[in-house]
Coordinates of C-alpha atoms in Angstrom, one line a residue:
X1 CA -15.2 18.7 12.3
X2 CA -15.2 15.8 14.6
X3 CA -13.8 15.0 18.1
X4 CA -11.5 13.0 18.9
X5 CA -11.3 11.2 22.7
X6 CA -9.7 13.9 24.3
X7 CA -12.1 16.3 22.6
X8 CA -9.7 18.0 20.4
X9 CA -11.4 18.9 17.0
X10 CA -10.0 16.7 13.9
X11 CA -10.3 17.2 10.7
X12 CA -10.0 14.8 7.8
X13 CA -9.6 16.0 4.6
X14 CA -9.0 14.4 1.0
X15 CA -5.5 15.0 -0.5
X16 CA -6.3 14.0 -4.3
X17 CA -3.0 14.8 -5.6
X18 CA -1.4 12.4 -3.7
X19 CA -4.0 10.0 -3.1
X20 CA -4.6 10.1 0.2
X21 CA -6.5 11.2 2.8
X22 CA -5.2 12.8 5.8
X23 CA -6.2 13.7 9.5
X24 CA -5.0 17.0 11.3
X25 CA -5.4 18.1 15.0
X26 CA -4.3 21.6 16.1
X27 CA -3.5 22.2 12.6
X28 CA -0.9 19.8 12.8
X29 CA -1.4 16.4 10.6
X30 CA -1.6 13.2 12.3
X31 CA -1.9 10.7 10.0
X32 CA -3.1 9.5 6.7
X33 CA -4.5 6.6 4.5
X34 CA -3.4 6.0 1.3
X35 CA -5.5 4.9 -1.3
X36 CA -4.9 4.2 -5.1
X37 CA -7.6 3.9 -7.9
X38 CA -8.9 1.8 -11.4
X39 CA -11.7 1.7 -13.4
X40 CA -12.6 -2.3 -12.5
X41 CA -15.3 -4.3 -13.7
X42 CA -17.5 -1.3 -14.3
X43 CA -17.2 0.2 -11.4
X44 CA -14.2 2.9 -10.0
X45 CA -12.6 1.2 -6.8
X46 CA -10.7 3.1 -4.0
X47 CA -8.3 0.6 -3.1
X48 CA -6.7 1.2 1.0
X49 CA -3.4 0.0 1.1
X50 CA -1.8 2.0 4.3
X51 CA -3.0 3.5 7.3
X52 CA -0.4 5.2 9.8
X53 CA -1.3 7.6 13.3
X54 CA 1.7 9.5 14.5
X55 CA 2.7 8.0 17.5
X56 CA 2.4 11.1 19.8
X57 CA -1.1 11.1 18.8
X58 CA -1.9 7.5 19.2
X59 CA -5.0 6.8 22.0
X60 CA -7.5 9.2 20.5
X61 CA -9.4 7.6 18.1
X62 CA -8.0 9.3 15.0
X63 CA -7.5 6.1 13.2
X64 CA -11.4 5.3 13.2
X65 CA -12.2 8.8 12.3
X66 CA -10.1 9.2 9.0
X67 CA -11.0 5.7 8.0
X68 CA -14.5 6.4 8.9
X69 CA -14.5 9.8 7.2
X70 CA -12.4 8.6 4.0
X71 CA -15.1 5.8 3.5
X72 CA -18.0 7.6 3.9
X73 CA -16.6 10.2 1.0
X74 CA -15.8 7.6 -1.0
X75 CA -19.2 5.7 -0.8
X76 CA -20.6 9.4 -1.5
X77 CA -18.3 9.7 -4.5
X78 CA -19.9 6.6 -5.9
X79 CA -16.8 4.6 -5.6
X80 CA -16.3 0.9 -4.3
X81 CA -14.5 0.8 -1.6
X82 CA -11.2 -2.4 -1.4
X83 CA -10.2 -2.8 2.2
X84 CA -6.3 -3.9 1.4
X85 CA -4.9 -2.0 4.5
X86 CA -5.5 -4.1 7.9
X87 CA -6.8 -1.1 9.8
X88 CA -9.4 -0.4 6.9
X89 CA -10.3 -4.3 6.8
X90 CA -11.0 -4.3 10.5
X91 CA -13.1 -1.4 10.2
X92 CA -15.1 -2.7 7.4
X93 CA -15.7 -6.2 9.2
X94 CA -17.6 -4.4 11.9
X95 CA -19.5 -1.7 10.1
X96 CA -21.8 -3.7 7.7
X97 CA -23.4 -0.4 6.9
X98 CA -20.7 -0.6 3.8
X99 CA -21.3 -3.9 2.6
X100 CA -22.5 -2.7 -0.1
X101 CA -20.3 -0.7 -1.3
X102 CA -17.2 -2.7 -0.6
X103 CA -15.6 -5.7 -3.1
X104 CA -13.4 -7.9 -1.6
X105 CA -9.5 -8.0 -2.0
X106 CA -8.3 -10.6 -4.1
X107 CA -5.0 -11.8 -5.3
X108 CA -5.4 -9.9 -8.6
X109 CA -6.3 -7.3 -6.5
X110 CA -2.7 -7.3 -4.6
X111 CA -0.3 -7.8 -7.8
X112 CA -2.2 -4.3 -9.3
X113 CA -2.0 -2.6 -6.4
X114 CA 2.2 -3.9 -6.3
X115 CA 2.8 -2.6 -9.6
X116 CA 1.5 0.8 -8.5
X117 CA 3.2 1.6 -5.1
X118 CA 6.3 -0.4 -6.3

């Protein structure tokens, strides 16, 4: 577990069946990010399209932990990771230790990712 700015433990964990994964504090969960998957020019990408932090536990950090969390288990599931979601993107542009394991988002990228959520 990790802790968040107030030093409450957090935990992240991946919820598969809906393609997400999720953050809890106090065994209540704060937030999530959502994530859809292909099979993409030989390689299985994790595309983040949506990150959201409960409002009553926003100022804590818990955004960059899940994102942090959900990134580093998907670069250890051997999957490229897409940065759609602006939260995710943000996080990526500063932490070059993922560059390579990242593609970038592309218009073809966008209209999948449309005709799965939609």
């Amino acid at each position: 577990m990790t802790l968040d700015k107030t030093g409450t433990e957090a935990d992240v964990s991946q919820v598969a069946d809906t393609q997400r994964y999720q953050i809890s504090v106090d065994e209540q969960i704060a937030g999530f990010t959502a994530y859809r998957e292909r099979d993409h020019d030989g390689a299985t990408e994790r595309i983040f399209f949506h990150t959201e932090v409960d409002e009553k536990f926003g100022g804590r950090g818990l955004a960059t932990i899940l994102i942090e969390q959900a990134l580093n288990d998907t670069r250890a599931q051997g999957k490229v990771i897409v940065g759609v979601c602006p939260l995710v993107a943000a996080f990526l542009k500063k932490h070059h230790e993922f560059d390579g394991d990242t593609r970038p988002v592309r218009e073809e990228t966008i209209n999948w990712l449309q005709g799965q959520i939609n």
